[in-house]
């Protein structure tokens, strides 16, 4: 792997210096809150679009915080004397966090981005220069092994991970170490792997600078670094999921054809999970001519696992190629090269009969169930992050439904979930709605169409009466045969429970 144009990294073997640096950063309020307050939301958001001008304008003063933002996020040199007022400058130079330029200036050797943990922790994410926010395209760094900081995909995965206390967690393709850092807050042991040794080094720095316990760092592809008999309670991976005509950037191009890397990762996970353990992946998948994407994804699910697959977005092949050409900054280079790369991308898709690419999440839970539940659905609408609790609750409901046949459902008691509202949809002025929609304002923020019986049923559910008794009362009210109603309604109840509108009381 060529890392020729990347600068040497700070030492990972100087915990004394890292601890002093952390103290100095905190002392200067170089934290997620401090940063947002200083820059303001627009300048901060501009950074994630690789635009630094607003942030440079917001840091023209001389406070320690402005100095640190220019140094560690905007790659600006600063005077040795001024930095010495804020940081243990000689120790940072000696251990490689800073480098000298000219006679009296210093620069940072890596980006350091303050990052707020879910429990209010002040964490820091280390990444290659210019990669803390906005990705590699912004700086045009095309070194193969460049290590990016936090992107939208990183925070999506962190948010949807189930955060129950576990003993062993694995972060596969750790990059900057963000997922390992989150896991360290609720796992006794964290293993982090990456094919890129530079990423493992950076992960060690991220954990140490964040004051988190060190992880077991292992180099290798996919599950290679994991022994055959090693299993985990939690596996997370934001893998190099980009479907590309050839491997160029390690952080995104897995180097396997089509969506094979994501497929292999998911398929090989079954035997790595402990009973009851969760695995969370972000993935891209091909929409191939003549094939349902849901069938493709279902075929990836390993035996012995329940799965919940959510397709969040679909892009046609041209949008997809453009997205990743821009991500690498190719649109800023030679137009002929850009065209050739674009062409190669479309050739690859044409050869594989790929019409579009799906983006989404795959969650597996290992279970001993004889009939695993595999839900593959499209949900492109806004959701509420963090989603981890919603994901855990989905699998609890799967267990509940699996163990309750229709007769048992009618005996059971249900309560309407919190913050569910009813919407009536129809033509303005019409006496009766054309249909009724139940909408959740939490979690997946789902909406589902129900008939009048379904809406009435949900409205009455407060846990006091059994489902069967409620249906009998509704039958009497609408003049329907109670036996027929008991016969046809469990399917609807099942759906409302599966989607979280009704909770077993
Ligand atoms: C999209 S980045 C994710 C980084 C980080 N986990 C996050 O969530 O932001 C993918 C990471 O996987 C690593 N990687 C690439 N190919 C891999 C492979 N075959 N096996 C393991 N890791 C790989 C890359 O070096 C990179 O660090």
XYZ file of C-alpha atoms and ligand atoms in Angstrom:
532
model
C 0.000 0.000 0.000
C 1.477 3.367 -0.967
C 1.417 5.971 1.772
C 4.220 7.971 0.148
C 2.590 11.395 0.330
C 1.373 10.984 3.900
C 3.251 12.546 6.791
C 4.797 10.493 9.615
C 2.376 9.927 12.498
C 2.765 10.922 16.158
C 4.167 8.249 18.430
C 1.565 5.900 19.880
C 4.029 4.937 22.635
C 4.107 8.199 24.549
C 1.031 8.033 26.821
C 2.581 10.738 29.031
C 2.617 13.258 26.169
C -0.818 12.220 24.899
C -2.288 12.739 28.382
C -0.689 16.198 28.660
C -1.946 17.109 25.196
C -5.467 15.972 26.137
C -5.405 18.101 29.301
C -4.234 21.139 27.341
C -6.934 20.683 24.658
C -9.656 20.428 27.320
C -8.244 23.405 29.220
C -8.679 25.506 26.054
C -12.280 24.240 25.574
C -11.247 22.453 22.370
C -14.380 20.319 22.698
C -17.401 19.601 20.467
C -19.466 22.240 22.295
C -16.616 24.758 22.332
C -16.053 24.278 18.614
C -19.683 24.723 17.663
C -19.971 27.831 19.811
C -16.849 29.352 18.261
C -17.531 28.524 14.611
C -21.326 28.650 14.559
C -23.397 26.054 12.731
C -22.947 27.450 9.161
C -19.116 27.535 9.309
C -19.090 24.111 10.907
C -21.398 22.693 8.231
C -19.255 24.343 5.520
C -16.251 22.401 6.823
C -18.080 19.158 6.183
C -18.488 20.329 2.571
C -14.678 20.802 2.491
C -15.029 24.607 2.591
C -12.626 26.181 5.066
C -13.081 29.911 4.394
C -15.960 30.466 6.884
C -14.037 28.635 9.640
C -10.846 30.594 8.883
C -12.853 33.834 9.185
C -14.326 32.677 12.498
C -10.869 31.978 13.981
C -9.017 35.221 13.244
C -8.735 36.108 16.932
C -6.014 35.153 19.349
C -7.717 32.923 21.920
C -6.227 29.482 22.696
C -9.328 27.844 21.170
C -8.982 29.747 17.875
C -5.306 28.816 17.749
C -6.089 25.118 18.262
C -8.830 25.095 15.617
C -6.473 26.671 13.055
C -3.703 24.262 13.983
C -5.574 20.951 14.298
C -8.574 21.404 11.985
C -7.543 23.977 9.371
C -3.907 22.902 8.852
C -2.567 26.434 9.519
C 0.952 27.042 10.838
C 1.244 28.907 14.170
C 4.098 30.595 15.949
C 6.116 28.378 18.275
C 5.889 30.953 21.065
C 2.108 31.280 20.827
C 1.600 27.491 20.744
C 3.912 27.169 23.766
C 1.384 29.227 25.754
C -1.313 26.620 25.099
C 0.332 23.205 24.531
C 3.374 21.293 25.842
C 5.008 22.270 22.561
C 8.417 20.626 22.957
C 6.903 17.315 24.046
C 4.466 17.520 21.100
C 7.344 18.209 18.680
C 9.435 15.406 20.108
C 6.596 12.837 19.965
C 5.480 13.920 16.510
C 2.105 15.624 17.102
C 3.668 18.840 15.784
C 6.382 19.576 13.255
C 8.557 22.647 12.781
C 8.237 24.825 9.680
C 10.637 27.686 9.009
C 12.436 29.266 11.946
C 9.673 29.868 14.400
C 6.480 28.163 13.300
C 4.912 24.781 13.943
C 2.202 22.747 12.154
C 0.109 19.765 13.205
C 1.006 16.385 11.671
C -2.554 15.037 11.945
C -6.055 16.456 12.197
C -7.625 16.296 15.646
C -11.370 16.799 15.830
C -13.240 17.211 19.116
C -16.121 14.752 19.246
C -18.829 14.541 21.896
C -19.626 11.048 23.206
C -23.234 9.986 23.878
C -22.724 10.342 27.633
C -21.259 13.846 27.306
C -17.677 12.533 27.031
C -15.068 14.830 25.511
C -13.468 12.641 22.883
C -11.060 13.409 20.027
C -10.880 11.763 16.619
C -7.463 11.716 14.964
C -7.195 11.467 11.177
C -4.902 12.381 8.317
C -4.319 16.048 7.574
C -7.308 17.710 5.946
C -9.518 14.682 6.614
C -11.185 15.517 9.932
C -14.319 16.665 8.171
C -15.296 16.707 4.545
C -13.396 13.652 3.318
C -10.323 13.291 1.155
C -11.783 15.094 -1.868
C -11.514 18.455 -0.168
C -7.748 18.347 0.039
C -7.183 16.240 -3.042
C -5.110 13.745 -1.069
C -5.096 10.676 -3.242
C -2.622 8.615 -1.228
C -4.042 5.123 -1.213
C -3.844 4.646 2.558
C -5.189 8.025 3.656
C -7.243 7.714 6.882
C -10.393 9.785 7.092
C -12.033 11.182 10.196
C -15.737 11.215 11.017
C -18.194 11.242 8.127
C -21.963 10.955 7.946
C -21.636 7.175 7.532
C -19.512 6.918 10.706
C -22.082 8.715 12.856
C -24.996 6.813 11.272
C -23.404 3.500 12.237
C -22.473 4.721 15.719
C -26.068 5.876 16.246
C -27.785 2.683 15.165
C -25.552 0.360 17.179
C -27.204 -1.391 20.141
C -25.401 -0.077 23.218
C -26.037 -2.677 25.889
C -23.034 -3.606 28.074
C -21.060 -6.459 26.462
C -17.830 -8.248 27.175
C -16.277 -8.482 23.685
C -16.724 -6.104 20.740
C -15.099 -6.090 17.294
C -14.736 -3.038 15.037
C -13.820 -4.314 11.578
C -12.206 -1.662 9.339
C -11.623 0.744 12.200
C -10.143 3.706 10.247
C -9.922 6.629 12.682
C -11.184 4.377 15.498
C -14.529 6.116 15.990
C -16.559 2.885 16.296
C -13.944 1.321 18.598
C -14.131 4.455 20.764
C -17.909 4.165 21.084
C -17.598 0.434 21.820
C -15.004 1.087 24.538
C -17.726 2.879 26.515
C -19.816 -0.302 26.920
C -17.565 -3.273 26.102
C -15.005 -4.817 28.445
C -12.717 -5.744 25.541
C -12.528 -4.080 22.128
C -10.728 -5.533 19.122
C -10.167 -3.222 16.154
C -8.951 -4.466 12.777
C -7.928 -2.816 9.551
C -6.117 -3.791 6.401
C -4.280 -0.448 6.628
C -1.612 -0.316 9.394
C -1.811 3.481 9.336
C -5.473 3.240 10.430
C -4.513 1.016 13.389
C -1.873 3.531 14.451
C -4.413 6.357 14.187
C -6.986 4.340 16.161
C -4.450 3.941 18.986
C -4.000 7.741 18.991
C -7.777 8.406 18.932
C -8.362 6.115 21.915
C -5.428 7.439 23.940
C -6.213 11.104 23.256
C -9.845 10.461 24.208
C -8.822 8.929 27.522
C -10.337 5.548 26.500
C -8.787 2.129 27.231
C -6.488 0.768 24.517
C -7.969 -1.724 22.030
C -6.520 -4.971 20.723
C -5.343 -3.774 17.285
C -4.957 -6.318 14.473
C -3.925 -5.915 10.859
C -5.631 -7.882 8.096
C -8.527 -8.188 5.709
C -12.093 -8.953 6.831
C -12.057 -11.771 9.430
C -8.447 -12.842 8.688
C -7.088 -11.307 11.903
C -9.714 -13.116 14.014
C -8.920 -16.663 15.174
C -11.387 -19.401 14.214
C -12.649 -19.880 17.756
C -12.974 -16.166 18.615
C -16.502 -14.837 18.957
C -17.996 -11.484 19.891
C -21.122 -10.033 21.493
C -20.999 -7.030 19.191
C -19.523 -6.602 15.717
C -19.643 -3.271 13.916
C -18.312 -2.361 10.509
C -18.495 0.649 8.251
C -16.619 -1.244 5.542
C -15.097 0.012 2.289
C -18.466 -0.541 0.634
C -18.022 1.476 -2.550
C -18.739 -0.529 -5.699
C -15.992 0.641 -8.019
C -14.190 -0.491 -11.147
C -10.868 -0.880 -9.313
C -9.372 -0.333 -5.872
C -7.871 3.136 -5.480
C -8.616 4.405 -1.980
C -8.399 1.901 0.869
C -10.900 3.735 3.060
C -13.711 3.141 0.562
C -12.766 0.655 -2.207
C -12.698 -2.872 -0.836
C -10.946 -4.288 -3.877
C -13.464 -7.087 -4.478
C -15.775 -7.123 -7.499
C -19.229 -5.528 -7.280
C -20.767 -5.805 -3.810
C -18.758 -8.951 -2.949
C -16.967 -7.348 -0.019
C -20.210 -6.482 1.784
C -21.656 -9.915 0.956
C -18.577 -11.753 2.286
C -18.553 -9.650 5.426
C -22.208 -10.366 6.207
C -21.989 -14.065 5.309
C -18.901 -14.653 7.444
C -20.358 -12.945 10.492
C -22.751 -15.699 11.629
C -20.084 -17.890 13.188
C -18.297 -14.899 14.788
C -21.275 -13.828 16.881
C -22.143 -15.116 20.327
C -25.726 -16.209 20.932
C -27.833 -13.037 21.269
C -25.003 -10.895 19.882
C -25.595 -8.086 17.386
C -23.697 -7.161 14.226
C -24.265 -3.812 12.526
C -23.065 -2.957 9.034
C -23.392 -0.138 6.583
C -23.415 -1.478 3.041
C -24.010 -0.784 -0.622
C -25.663 -3.381 -2.829
C -26.278 -3.829 -6.518
C -29.700 -3.676 -8.094
C -29.230 -6.181 -10.870
C -31.507 -6.475 -13.880
C -34.133 -9.185 -13.342
C -33.484 -9.559 -9.614
C -35.267 -8.106 -6.570
C -32.778 -6.331 -4.286
C -34.524 -7.888 -1.287
C -33.854 -11.418 -2.625
C -30.196 -10.551 -3.146
C -29.861 -9.279 0.422
C -31.800 -12.144 1.982
C -29.360 -14.568 0.370
C -26.504 -12.864 2.269
C -27.955 -13.537 5.742
C -25.971 -16.283 7.494
C -27.713 -19.281 9.028
C -28.674 -18.905 12.684
C -29.189 -15.147 12.465
C -32.212 -12.877 12.451
C -31.709 -9.897 10.168
C -33.135 -6.432 9.718
C -32.101 -4.811 6.452
C -33.121 -1.230 5.716
C -32.548 0.324 2.306
C -32.208 4.066 2.932
C -31.441 5.319 -0.574
C -31.135 4.148 -4.152
C -29.002 5.918 -6.758
C -28.890 5.180 -10.450
C -25.467 4.235 -11.790
C -24.647 7.736 -13.070
C -25.419 9.423 -9.743
C -23.409 6.752 -8.000
C -20.312 7.126 -10.194
C -20.435 10.929 -9.864
C -20.759 10.750 -6.071
C -17.537 8.777 -5.681
C -15.620 10.608 -8.407
C -16.341 13.804 -6.484
C -15.504 12.169 -3.168
C -11.993 11.571 -4.498
C -11.773 15.114 -5.917
C -11.539 13.765 -9.494
C -13.854 16.499 -10.792
C -11.126 19.033 -9.949
C -8.494 17.250 -12.035
C -7.890 16.779 -15.746
C -11.264 16.602 -17.580
C -10.010 13.779 -19.838
C -9.018 11.678 -16.801
C -12.366 12.401 -15.224
C -14.205 11.234 -18.331
C -12.121 8.082 -18.610
C -12.800 7.203 -14.956
C -16.512 7.907 -15.332
C -16.595 5.700 -18.438
C -14.791 2.860 -16.648
C -17.363 3.023 -13.851
C -20.273 2.743 -16.279
C -18.509 -0.083 -18.173
C -18.224 -2.009 -14.921
C -21.915 -1.566 -14.103
C -22.951 -2.474 -17.639
C -20.900 -5.670 -17.515
C -22.589 -6.673 -14.264
C -26.073 -5.665 -15.466
C -26.297 -3.243 -12.552
C -29.015 -0.608 -12.914
C -28.764 1.105 -9.543
C -27.094 0.857 -6.156
C -28.831 0.629 -2.786
C -27.391 2.182 0.394
C -28.458 0.976 3.784
C -27.980 -0.815 7.061
C -27.806 -4.487 7.853
C -28.275 -5.682 11.423
C -27.838 -9.331 12.372
C -28.652 -10.945 15.686
C -27.556 -14.479 16.382
C -30.404 -16.618 17.616
C -31.051 -20.280 18.076
C -34.531 -19.872 16.558
C -35.652 -22.610 14.178
C -37.240 -20.005 11.918
C -35.091 -16.885 11.673
C -36.772 -13.572 10.930
C -35.369 -11.682 7.941
C -36.946 -8.291 7.337
C -35.733 -6.392 4.253
C -37.491 -3.088 3.723
C -37.160 0.309 2.127
C -37.389 3.301 4.474
C -35.936 6.457 2.907
C -37.612 8.883 5.326
C -36.000 10.800 8.207
C -35.431 8.802 11.380
C -34.485 9.755 14.922
C -30.867 9.086 15.907
C -29.536 7.505 18.044
C -31.529 4.505 16.872
C -29.803 1.747 18.878
C -32.681 1.321 21.345
C -35.169 1.092 18.441
C -33.003 -1.571 16.786
C -32.838 -3.596 20.003
C -36.626 -3.274 20.452
C -37.190 -4.513 16.866
C -35.490 -7.814 17.708
C -37.359 -8.099 21.031
C -40.617 -7.810 19.078
C -39.392 -10.427 16.609
C -38.920 -12.817 19.556
C -42.362 -11.968 20.881
C -44.130 -12.515 17.560
C -42.253 -15.734 16.882
C -43.491 -17.171 20.161
C -47.130 -16.032 19.770
C -49.417 -17.633 17.204
C -52.687 -15.919 16.234
C -54.634 -17.467 19.128
C -51.981 -16.261 21.597
C -52.056 -12.767 20.065
C -55.825 -12.577 20.685
C -55.262 -13.519 24.337
C -52.517 -10.905 24.746
C -52.769 -7.313 25.972
C -51.231 -4.410 24.060
C -50.580 -0.731 24.670
C -50.252 1.958 22.025
C -46.601 3.095 21.802
C -45.786 6.633 22.955
C -46.122 9.550 20.530
C -48.244 7.752 17.940
C -50.777 9.961 16.173
C -53.535 9.262 13.682
C -53.802 11.152 10.383
C -56.854 11.051 8.174
C -56.145 11.369 4.475
C -58.757 12.252 1.874
C -60.128 14.941 -0.361
C -60.752 18.334 1.278
C -64.374 18.586 2.461
C -65.069 14.850 2.156
C -67.131 13.455 5.029
C -65.076 10.269 5.472
C -61.314 9.883 5.053
C -60.063 7.754 2.163
C -57.669 6.119 4.521
C -56.212 6.420 7.983
C -52.508 6.557 8.741
C -50.836 5.894 12.090
C -47.588 7.798 12.504
C -44.783 7.428 15.071
C -42.827 10.474 16.098
C -39.940 8.492 17.572
C -37.343 6.032 16.330
C -37.960 5.043 12.711
C -40.747 7.634 12.528
C -42.838 5.087 10.694
C -46.203 5.683 9.100
C -48.570 2.868 8.205
C -52.005 2.677 6.640
C -54.692 0.996 8.712
C -58.391 0.300 8.126
C -61.021 1.625 10.515
C -60.883 -1.547 12.613
C -57.091 -1.237 12.900
C -57.311 2.434 13.877
C -60.099 1.772 16.387
C -58.217 -1.189 17.814
C -54.973 0.784 18.247
C -56.888 3.638 19.873
C -58.403 1.372 22.534
C -55.146 -0.453 23.361
C -54.090 0.673 26.836
C -53.096 -2.738 28.165
C -56.267 -3.391 30.160
C -58.325 -5.561 27.769
C -57.123 -8.540 25.737
C -56.921 -8.065 21.949
C -59.759 -10.580 21.456
C -62.079 -8.717 23.858
C -61.371 -5.414 22.087
C -62.195 -7.017 18.717
C -65.458 -8.409 20.102
C -66.450 -4.925 21.285
C -65.557 -3.426 17.882
C -67.565 -6.173 16.108
C -70.621 -5.284 18.173
C -70.153 -1.570 17.460
C -69.852 -1.951 13.665
C -72.281 -4.875 13.379
C -69.685 -7.359 12.109
C -69.474 -11.071 12.901
C -67.012 -11.307 15.868
C -65.692 -14.688 14.704
C -64.877 -13.300 11.264
C -63.205 -10.259 12.829
C -61.124 -12.439 15.198
C -60.152 -14.451 12.163
C -58.945 -11.669 9.911
C -57.433 -9.129 12.328
C -54.376 -10.915 13.823
C -52.367 -10.248 10.613
C -52.911 -6.524 11.111
C -52.100 -6.721 14.836
C -48.928 -8.627 13.970
C -47.853 -5.868 11.581
C -48.593 -3.126 14.124
C -46.528 -4.976 16.738
C -43.713 -5.702 14.264
C -43.496 -2.022 13.339
C -43.609 -0.871 16.943
C -47.009 0.867 16.971
C -48.310 -1.562 19.584
C -46.288 -2.880 22.501
C -47.071 -6.075 24.407
C -48.349 -4.828 27.794
C -15.270 3.615 5.389
S -13.829 3.382 6.371
C -14.565 3.295 7.997
C -13.737 3.876 9.090
C -14.403 3.938 10.452
N -14.697 2.609 10.976
C -15.661 4.781 10.440
O -16.725 4.272 10.782
O -15.564 5.963 10.094
C -13.409 1.695 5.995
C -12.161 1.165 6.683
O -11.987 -0.212 6.305
C -10.625 -0.452 6.017
N -10.537 -1.569 5.064
C -10.465 -1.545 3.714
N -10.466 -2.781 3.203
C -10.532 -3.623 4.262
C -10.542 -5.028 4.389
N -10.522 -5.810 3.312
N -10.598 -5.561 5.625
C -10.627 -4.770 6.728
N -10.626 -3.423 6.664
C -10.571 -2.864 5.447
C -10.102 0.857 5.471
O -8.715 0.943 5.608
C -10.890 1.868 6.307
O -10.171 2.205 7.464
